Short mmCIF file of C-alpha atoms in Angstrom, two decimals:
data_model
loop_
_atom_site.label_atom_id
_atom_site.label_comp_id
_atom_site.label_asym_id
_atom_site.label_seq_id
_atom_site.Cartn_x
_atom_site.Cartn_y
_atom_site.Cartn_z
CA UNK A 1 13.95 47.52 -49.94
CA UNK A 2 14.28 49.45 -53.38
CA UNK A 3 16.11 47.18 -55.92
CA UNK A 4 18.47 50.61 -56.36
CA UNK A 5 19.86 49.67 -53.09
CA UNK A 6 21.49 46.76 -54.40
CA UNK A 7 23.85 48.85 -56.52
CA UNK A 8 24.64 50.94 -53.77
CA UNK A 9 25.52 47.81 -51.56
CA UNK A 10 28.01 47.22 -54.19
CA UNK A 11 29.58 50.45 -54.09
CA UNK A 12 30.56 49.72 -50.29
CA UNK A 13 32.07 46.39 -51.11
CA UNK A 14 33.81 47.77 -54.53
CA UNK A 15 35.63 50.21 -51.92
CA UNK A 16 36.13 47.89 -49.20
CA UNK A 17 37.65 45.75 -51.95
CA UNK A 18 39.83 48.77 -53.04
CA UNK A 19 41.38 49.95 -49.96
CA UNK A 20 42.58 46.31 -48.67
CA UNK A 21 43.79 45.53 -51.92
CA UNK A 22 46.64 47.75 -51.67
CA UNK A 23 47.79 45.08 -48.73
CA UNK A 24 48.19 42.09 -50.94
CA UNK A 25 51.12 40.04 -49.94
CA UNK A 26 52.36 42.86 -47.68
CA UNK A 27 52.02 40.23 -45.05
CA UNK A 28 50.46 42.33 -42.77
CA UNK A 29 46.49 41.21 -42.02
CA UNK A 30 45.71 43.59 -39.21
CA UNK A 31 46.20 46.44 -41.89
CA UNK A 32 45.00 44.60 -44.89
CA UNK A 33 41.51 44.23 -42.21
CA UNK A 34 41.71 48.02 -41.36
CA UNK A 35 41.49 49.02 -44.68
CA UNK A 36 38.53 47.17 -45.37
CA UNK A 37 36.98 48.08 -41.98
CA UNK A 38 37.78 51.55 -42.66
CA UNK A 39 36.45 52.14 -46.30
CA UNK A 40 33.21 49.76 -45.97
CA UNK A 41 32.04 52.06 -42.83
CA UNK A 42 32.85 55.02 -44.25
CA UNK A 43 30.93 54.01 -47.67
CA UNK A 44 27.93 53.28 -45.66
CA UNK A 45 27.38 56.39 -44.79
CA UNK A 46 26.16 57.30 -48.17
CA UNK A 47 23.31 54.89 -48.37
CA UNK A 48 20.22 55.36 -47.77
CA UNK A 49 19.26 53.32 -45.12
CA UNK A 50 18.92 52.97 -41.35
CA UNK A 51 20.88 50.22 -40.90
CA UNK A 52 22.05 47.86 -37.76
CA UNK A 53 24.82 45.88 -37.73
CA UNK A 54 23.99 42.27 -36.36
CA UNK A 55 26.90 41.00 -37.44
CA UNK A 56 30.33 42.57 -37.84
CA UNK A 57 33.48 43.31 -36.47
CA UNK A 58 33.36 42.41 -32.66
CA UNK A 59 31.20 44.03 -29.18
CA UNK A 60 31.35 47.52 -29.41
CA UNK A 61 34.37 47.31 -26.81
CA UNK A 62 36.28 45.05 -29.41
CA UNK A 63 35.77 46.78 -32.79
CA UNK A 64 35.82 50.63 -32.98
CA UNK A 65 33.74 50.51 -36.55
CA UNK A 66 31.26 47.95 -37.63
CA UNK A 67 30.58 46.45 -34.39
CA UNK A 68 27.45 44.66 -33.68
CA UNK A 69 24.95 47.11 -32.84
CA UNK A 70 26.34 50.13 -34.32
CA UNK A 71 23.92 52.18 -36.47
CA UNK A 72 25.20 52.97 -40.45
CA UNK A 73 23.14 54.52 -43.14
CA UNK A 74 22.14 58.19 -44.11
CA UNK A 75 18.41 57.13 -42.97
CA UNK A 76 15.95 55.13 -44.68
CA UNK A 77 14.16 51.97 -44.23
CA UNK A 78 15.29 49.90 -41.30
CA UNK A 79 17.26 47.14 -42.02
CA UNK A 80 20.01 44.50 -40.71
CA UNK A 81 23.39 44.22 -41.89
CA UNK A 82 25.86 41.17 -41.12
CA UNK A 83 29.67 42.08 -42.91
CA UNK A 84 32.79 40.80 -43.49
CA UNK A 85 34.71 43.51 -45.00
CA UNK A 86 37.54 41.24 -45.31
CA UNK A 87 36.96 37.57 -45.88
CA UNK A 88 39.95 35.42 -45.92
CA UNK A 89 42.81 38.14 -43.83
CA UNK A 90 45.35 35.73 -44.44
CA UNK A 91 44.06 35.04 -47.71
CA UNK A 92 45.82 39.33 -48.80
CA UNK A 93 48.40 38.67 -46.64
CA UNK A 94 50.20 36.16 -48.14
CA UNK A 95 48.46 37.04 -52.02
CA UNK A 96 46.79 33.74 -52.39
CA UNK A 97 42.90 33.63 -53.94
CA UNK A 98 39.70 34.04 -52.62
CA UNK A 99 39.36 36.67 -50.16
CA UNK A 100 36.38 39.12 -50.52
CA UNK A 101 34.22 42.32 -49.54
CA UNK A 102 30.74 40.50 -48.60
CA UNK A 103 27.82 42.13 -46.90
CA UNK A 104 24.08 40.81 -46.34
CA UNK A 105 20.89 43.22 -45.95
CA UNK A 106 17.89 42.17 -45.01
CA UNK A 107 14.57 44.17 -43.49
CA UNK A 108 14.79 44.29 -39.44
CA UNK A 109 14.65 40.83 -37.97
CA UNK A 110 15.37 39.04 -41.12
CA UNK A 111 19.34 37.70 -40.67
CA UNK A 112 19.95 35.28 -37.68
CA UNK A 113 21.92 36.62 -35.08
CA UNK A 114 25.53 34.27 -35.12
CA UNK A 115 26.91 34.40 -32.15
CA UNK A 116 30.86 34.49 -32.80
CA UNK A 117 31.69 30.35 -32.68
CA UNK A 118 31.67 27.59 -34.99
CA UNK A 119 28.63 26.21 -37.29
CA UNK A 120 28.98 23.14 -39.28
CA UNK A 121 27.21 23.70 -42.53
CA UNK A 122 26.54 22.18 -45.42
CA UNK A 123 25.42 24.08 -48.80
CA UNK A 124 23.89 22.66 -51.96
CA UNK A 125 23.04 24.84 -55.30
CA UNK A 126 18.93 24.79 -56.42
CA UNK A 127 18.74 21.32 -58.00
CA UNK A 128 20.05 19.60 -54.90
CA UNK A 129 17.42 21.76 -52.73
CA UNK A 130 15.58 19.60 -50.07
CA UNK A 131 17.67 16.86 -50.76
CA UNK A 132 20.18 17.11 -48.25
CA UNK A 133 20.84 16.90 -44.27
CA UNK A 134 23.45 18.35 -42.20
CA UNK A 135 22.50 14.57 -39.89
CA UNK A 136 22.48 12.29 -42.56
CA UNK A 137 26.03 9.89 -43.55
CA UNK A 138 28.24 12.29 -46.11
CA UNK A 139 27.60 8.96 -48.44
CA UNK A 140 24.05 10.13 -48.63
CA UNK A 141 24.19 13.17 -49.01
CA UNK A 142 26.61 12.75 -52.03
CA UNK A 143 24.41 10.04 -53.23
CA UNK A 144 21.25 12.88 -52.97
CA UNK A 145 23.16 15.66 -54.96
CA UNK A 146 24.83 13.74 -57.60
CA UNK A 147 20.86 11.90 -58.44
CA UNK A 148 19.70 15.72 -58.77
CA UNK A 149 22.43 16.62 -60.95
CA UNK A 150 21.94 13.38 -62.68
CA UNK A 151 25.80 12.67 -62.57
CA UNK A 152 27.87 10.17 -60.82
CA UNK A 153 28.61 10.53 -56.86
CA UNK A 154 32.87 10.61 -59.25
CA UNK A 155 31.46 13.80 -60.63
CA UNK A 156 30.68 15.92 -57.47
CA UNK A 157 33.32 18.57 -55.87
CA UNK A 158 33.03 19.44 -52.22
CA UNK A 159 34.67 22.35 -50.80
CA UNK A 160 36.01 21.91 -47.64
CA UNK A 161 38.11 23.95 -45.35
CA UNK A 162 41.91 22.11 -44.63
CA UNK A 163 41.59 22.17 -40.89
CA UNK A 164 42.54 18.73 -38.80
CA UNK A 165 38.77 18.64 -37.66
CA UNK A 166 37.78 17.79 -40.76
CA UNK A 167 39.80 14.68 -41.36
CA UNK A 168 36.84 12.71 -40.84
CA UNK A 169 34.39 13.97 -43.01
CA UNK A 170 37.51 14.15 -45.74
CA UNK A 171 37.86 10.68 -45.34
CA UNK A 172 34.06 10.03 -45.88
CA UNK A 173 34.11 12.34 -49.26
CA UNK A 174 37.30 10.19 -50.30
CA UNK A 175 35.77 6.91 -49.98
CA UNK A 176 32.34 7.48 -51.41
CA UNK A 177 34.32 8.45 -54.86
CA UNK A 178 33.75 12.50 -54.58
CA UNK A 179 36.32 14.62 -55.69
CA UNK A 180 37.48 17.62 -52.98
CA UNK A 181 39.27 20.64 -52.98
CA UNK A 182 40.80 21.65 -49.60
CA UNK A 183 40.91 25.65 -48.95
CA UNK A 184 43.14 27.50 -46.64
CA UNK A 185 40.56 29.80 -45.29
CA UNK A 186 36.85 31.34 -46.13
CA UNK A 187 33.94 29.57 -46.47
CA UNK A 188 31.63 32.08 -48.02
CA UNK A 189 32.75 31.94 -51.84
CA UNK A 190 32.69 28.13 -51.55
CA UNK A 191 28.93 28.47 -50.95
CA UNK A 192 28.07 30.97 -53.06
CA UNK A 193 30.13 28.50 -55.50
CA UNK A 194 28.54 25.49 -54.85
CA UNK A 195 24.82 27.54 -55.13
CA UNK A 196 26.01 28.67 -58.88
CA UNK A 197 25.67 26.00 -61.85
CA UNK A 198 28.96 25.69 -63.89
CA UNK A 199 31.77 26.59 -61.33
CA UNK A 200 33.05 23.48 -60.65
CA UNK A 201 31.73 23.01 -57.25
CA UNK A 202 29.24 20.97 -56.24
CA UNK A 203 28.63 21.36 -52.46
CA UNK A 204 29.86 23.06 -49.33
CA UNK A 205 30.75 20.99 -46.10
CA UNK A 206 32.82 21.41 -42.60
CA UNK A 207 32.69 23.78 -39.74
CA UNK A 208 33.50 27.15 -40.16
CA UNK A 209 32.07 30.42 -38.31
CA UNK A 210 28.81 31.08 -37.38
CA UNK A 211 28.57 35.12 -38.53
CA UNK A 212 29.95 33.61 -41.90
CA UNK A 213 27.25 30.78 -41.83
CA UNK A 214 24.98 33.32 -42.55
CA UNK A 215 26.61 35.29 -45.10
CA UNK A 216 26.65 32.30 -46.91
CA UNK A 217 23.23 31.57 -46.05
CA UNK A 218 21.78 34.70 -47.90
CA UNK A 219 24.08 34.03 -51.11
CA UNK A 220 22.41 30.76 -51.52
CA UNK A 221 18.95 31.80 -50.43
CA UNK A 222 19.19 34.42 -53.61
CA UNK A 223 20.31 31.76 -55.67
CA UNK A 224 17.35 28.89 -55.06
CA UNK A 225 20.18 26.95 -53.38
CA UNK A 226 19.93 25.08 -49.92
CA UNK A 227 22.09 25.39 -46.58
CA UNK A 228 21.70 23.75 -43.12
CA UNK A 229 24.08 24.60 -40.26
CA UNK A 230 24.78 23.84 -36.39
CA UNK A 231 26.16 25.55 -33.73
CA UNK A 232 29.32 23.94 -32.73
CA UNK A 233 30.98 24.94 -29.64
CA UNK A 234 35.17 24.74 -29.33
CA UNK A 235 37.56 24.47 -26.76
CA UNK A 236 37.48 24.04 -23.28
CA UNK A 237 34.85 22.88 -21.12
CA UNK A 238 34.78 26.75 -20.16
CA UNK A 239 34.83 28.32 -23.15
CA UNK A 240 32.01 25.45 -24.58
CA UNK A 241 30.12 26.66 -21.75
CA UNK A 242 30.13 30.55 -22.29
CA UNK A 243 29.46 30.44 -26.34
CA UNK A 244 26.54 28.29 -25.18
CA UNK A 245 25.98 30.77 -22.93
CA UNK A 246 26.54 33.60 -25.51
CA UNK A 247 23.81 31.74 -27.96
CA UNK A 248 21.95 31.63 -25.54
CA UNK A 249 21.52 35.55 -24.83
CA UNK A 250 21.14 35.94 -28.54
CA UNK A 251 18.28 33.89 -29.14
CA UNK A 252 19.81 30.87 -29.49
CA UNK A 253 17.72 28.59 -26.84
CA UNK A 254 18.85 25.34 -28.29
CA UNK A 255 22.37 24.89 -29.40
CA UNK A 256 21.98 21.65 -30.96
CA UNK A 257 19.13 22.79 -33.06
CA UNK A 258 19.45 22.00 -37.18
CA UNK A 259 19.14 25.75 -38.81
CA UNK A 260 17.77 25.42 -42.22
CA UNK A 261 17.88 28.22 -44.44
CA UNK A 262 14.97 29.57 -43.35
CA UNK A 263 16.39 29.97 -40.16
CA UNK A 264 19.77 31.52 -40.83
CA UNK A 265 17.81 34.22 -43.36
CA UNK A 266 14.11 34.47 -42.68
CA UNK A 267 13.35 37.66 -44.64
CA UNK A 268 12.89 36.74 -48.81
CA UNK A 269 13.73 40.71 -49.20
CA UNK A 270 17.37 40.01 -48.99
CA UNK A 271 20.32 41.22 -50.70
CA UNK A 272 23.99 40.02 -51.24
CA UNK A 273 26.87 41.33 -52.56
CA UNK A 274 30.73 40.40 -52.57
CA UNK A 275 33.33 42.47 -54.24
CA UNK A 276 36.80 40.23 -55.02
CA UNK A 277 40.02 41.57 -53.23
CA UNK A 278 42.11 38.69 -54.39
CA UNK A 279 41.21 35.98 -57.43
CA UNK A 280 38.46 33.55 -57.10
CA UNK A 281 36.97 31.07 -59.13
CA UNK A 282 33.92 33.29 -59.81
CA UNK A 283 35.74 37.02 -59.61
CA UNK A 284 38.45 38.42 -60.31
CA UNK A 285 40.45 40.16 -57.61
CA UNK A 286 41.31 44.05 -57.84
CA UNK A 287 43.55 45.15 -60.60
CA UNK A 288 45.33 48.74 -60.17
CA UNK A 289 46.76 50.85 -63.19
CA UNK A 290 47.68 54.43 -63.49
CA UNK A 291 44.82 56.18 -62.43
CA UNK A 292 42.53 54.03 -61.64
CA UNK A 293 41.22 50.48 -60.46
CA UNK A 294 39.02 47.95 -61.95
CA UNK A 295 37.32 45.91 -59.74
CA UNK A 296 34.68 42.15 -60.00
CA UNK A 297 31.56 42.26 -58.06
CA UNK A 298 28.70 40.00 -57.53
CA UNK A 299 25.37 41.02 -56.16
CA UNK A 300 22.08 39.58 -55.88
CA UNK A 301 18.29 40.18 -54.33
CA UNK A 302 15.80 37.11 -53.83
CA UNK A 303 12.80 38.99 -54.14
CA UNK A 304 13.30 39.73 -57.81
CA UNK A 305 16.07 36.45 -58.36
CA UNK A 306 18.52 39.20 -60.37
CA UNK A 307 21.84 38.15 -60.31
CA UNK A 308 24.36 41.00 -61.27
CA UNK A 309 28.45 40.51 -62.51
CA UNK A 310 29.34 43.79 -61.49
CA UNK A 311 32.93 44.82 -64.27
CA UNK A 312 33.76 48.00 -62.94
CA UNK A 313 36.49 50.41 -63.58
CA UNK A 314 36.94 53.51 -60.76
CA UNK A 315 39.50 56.37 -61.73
CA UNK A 316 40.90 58.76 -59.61
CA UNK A 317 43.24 61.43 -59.21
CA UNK A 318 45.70 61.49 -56.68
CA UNK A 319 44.58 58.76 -53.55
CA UNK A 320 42.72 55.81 -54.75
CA UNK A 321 40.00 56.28 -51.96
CA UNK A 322 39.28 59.60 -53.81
CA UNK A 323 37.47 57.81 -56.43
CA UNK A 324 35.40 59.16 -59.50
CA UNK A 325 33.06 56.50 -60.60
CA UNK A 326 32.84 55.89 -64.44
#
């Protein structure tokens, strides 16, 4: 892929970013989602690419735009596409930080197909690389990343996501001496966090979805970082039995199998970018004035290892989709 892409995959967040933001603390998700939906497809339309999305929205009977399968792009080179044009819905509902625009491109056949479940992951930044398994005791795995950031196991910060399924692991963190931070929802920034030297944040852990596994996946590839994740089936024995099932058909032959990195993103020739809706620890979410809109993006490509902090202002005239780039 031309490195010019990248830019232009930042143009579809930046406006994803833009139309939710309006929904901030308007309570409403569903709309807050819409927006995003709505502006993302219509911004890929513009880029030049032949795209597939492998992971989005929903079946093509779920999701009217972005669905997996659907084809984007004004025609180009053939690549894959896994979004989230809203990370974190509840996140702009109720105005609280961390919900973002995030997409992943990669050449045909380079981003793992997530079936729509749960993955338990776990994400270190480049340092910590190869020194960490999803199977080994949390202990260890602090023990590992603290001895390649030369610090104390006291030093470390996991993310982790405050569900009840995770009071386990929580406990584990607690007792070897690591310091947490429990978030309400989205695992993707936490990654992309824990991959980037001086936020704060020292690795990623818990179960959280599969499709955002892999988002995640290609931040940290980009970044020299390492990720593992499982598939982790939920609920009842039925519904166990058809996301098994549902792996299955996608590929997925062994449900128990440990996905490194390579597995969630095999292609190097990847590119990710996020746009902030609300404030993170590494953006800063969308700020409106009279005229215009200034939005915080990040985007990267691993085959050149550019990172890019993306300050943009957008102006327009009358409706802020209408926007004149400056």
């Amino acid at each position: 892929m031309d490195r010019e892409l990248a830019l232009e995959f930042a143009r579809v967040t930046e406006m994803a970013a833009i139309a939710c933001g309006r929904w901030m603390g308007k309570g409403d998700k569903i709309a807050a989602d819409q927006a995003a939906v709505d502006a993302m497809r219509t911004m890929f339309d513009t880029v030049s690419i032949s795209g597939t999305v492998v992971i989005g929205e929903g079946e093509m009977d779920e999701a009217p735009m972005l669905y997996i399968g659907e084809k984007v792009g004004a025609g180009g080179p053939e690549v894959d596409i896994a979004v989230d044009p809203l990370e974190g819905t509840n996140l702009v509902a109720k105005g609280l930080p961390g919900a973002i625009a995030v997409l992943a491109i990669a050449p045909k056949g380079g981003l793992l197909h997530a079936p729509d479940m749960y993955m338990d992951k776990i994400a270190v930044g480049p340092k910590a690389a190869g020194k960490i398994h999803i199977d080994a005791p949390v202990k260890e795995n602090l023990k590992a990343v603290a001895s390649a950031l030369e610090r104390s196991v006291e030093d470390l910060t996991v993310v982790i996501l405050d569900r009840p399924r995770h009071e386990g692991i929580i406990k584990q963190v607690r007792d070897a001496g690591a310091r947490i931070k429990l978030i309400s929802d989205g695992d993707v920034s936490p990654a992309v966090n824990a991959a980037i030297e001086g936020t704060g944040v020292h690795m990623m852990l818990g179960i959280g979805g599969a499709p955002e596994g892999v988002l995640a996946a290609a931040a940290v590839k980009c970044l020299g970082g390492d990720m593992q994740g499982r598939l982790w089936p939920d609920g009842s024995d039925a519904e166990k039995a058809t996301q098994i099932q549902r792996a299955k058909s996608m590929g997925l032959a062994d449900i128990n199998k440990v996905l490194t990195i390579n597995d969630l993103v095999s292609s190097d020739d990847v590119i990710f970018a996020s746009t902030a809706i609300t404030q993170g620890d590494l953006l800063n979410g969308v700020r409106y004035f009279g005229g215009g809109v200034r939005t915080h993006s990040l985007v990267m490509r691993k085959a050149s290892g550019t990172v890019r902090f993306i300050d943009a202002i957008h102006k327009y005239d009358q409706k802020p989709l209408l926007i004149k780039r400056s």
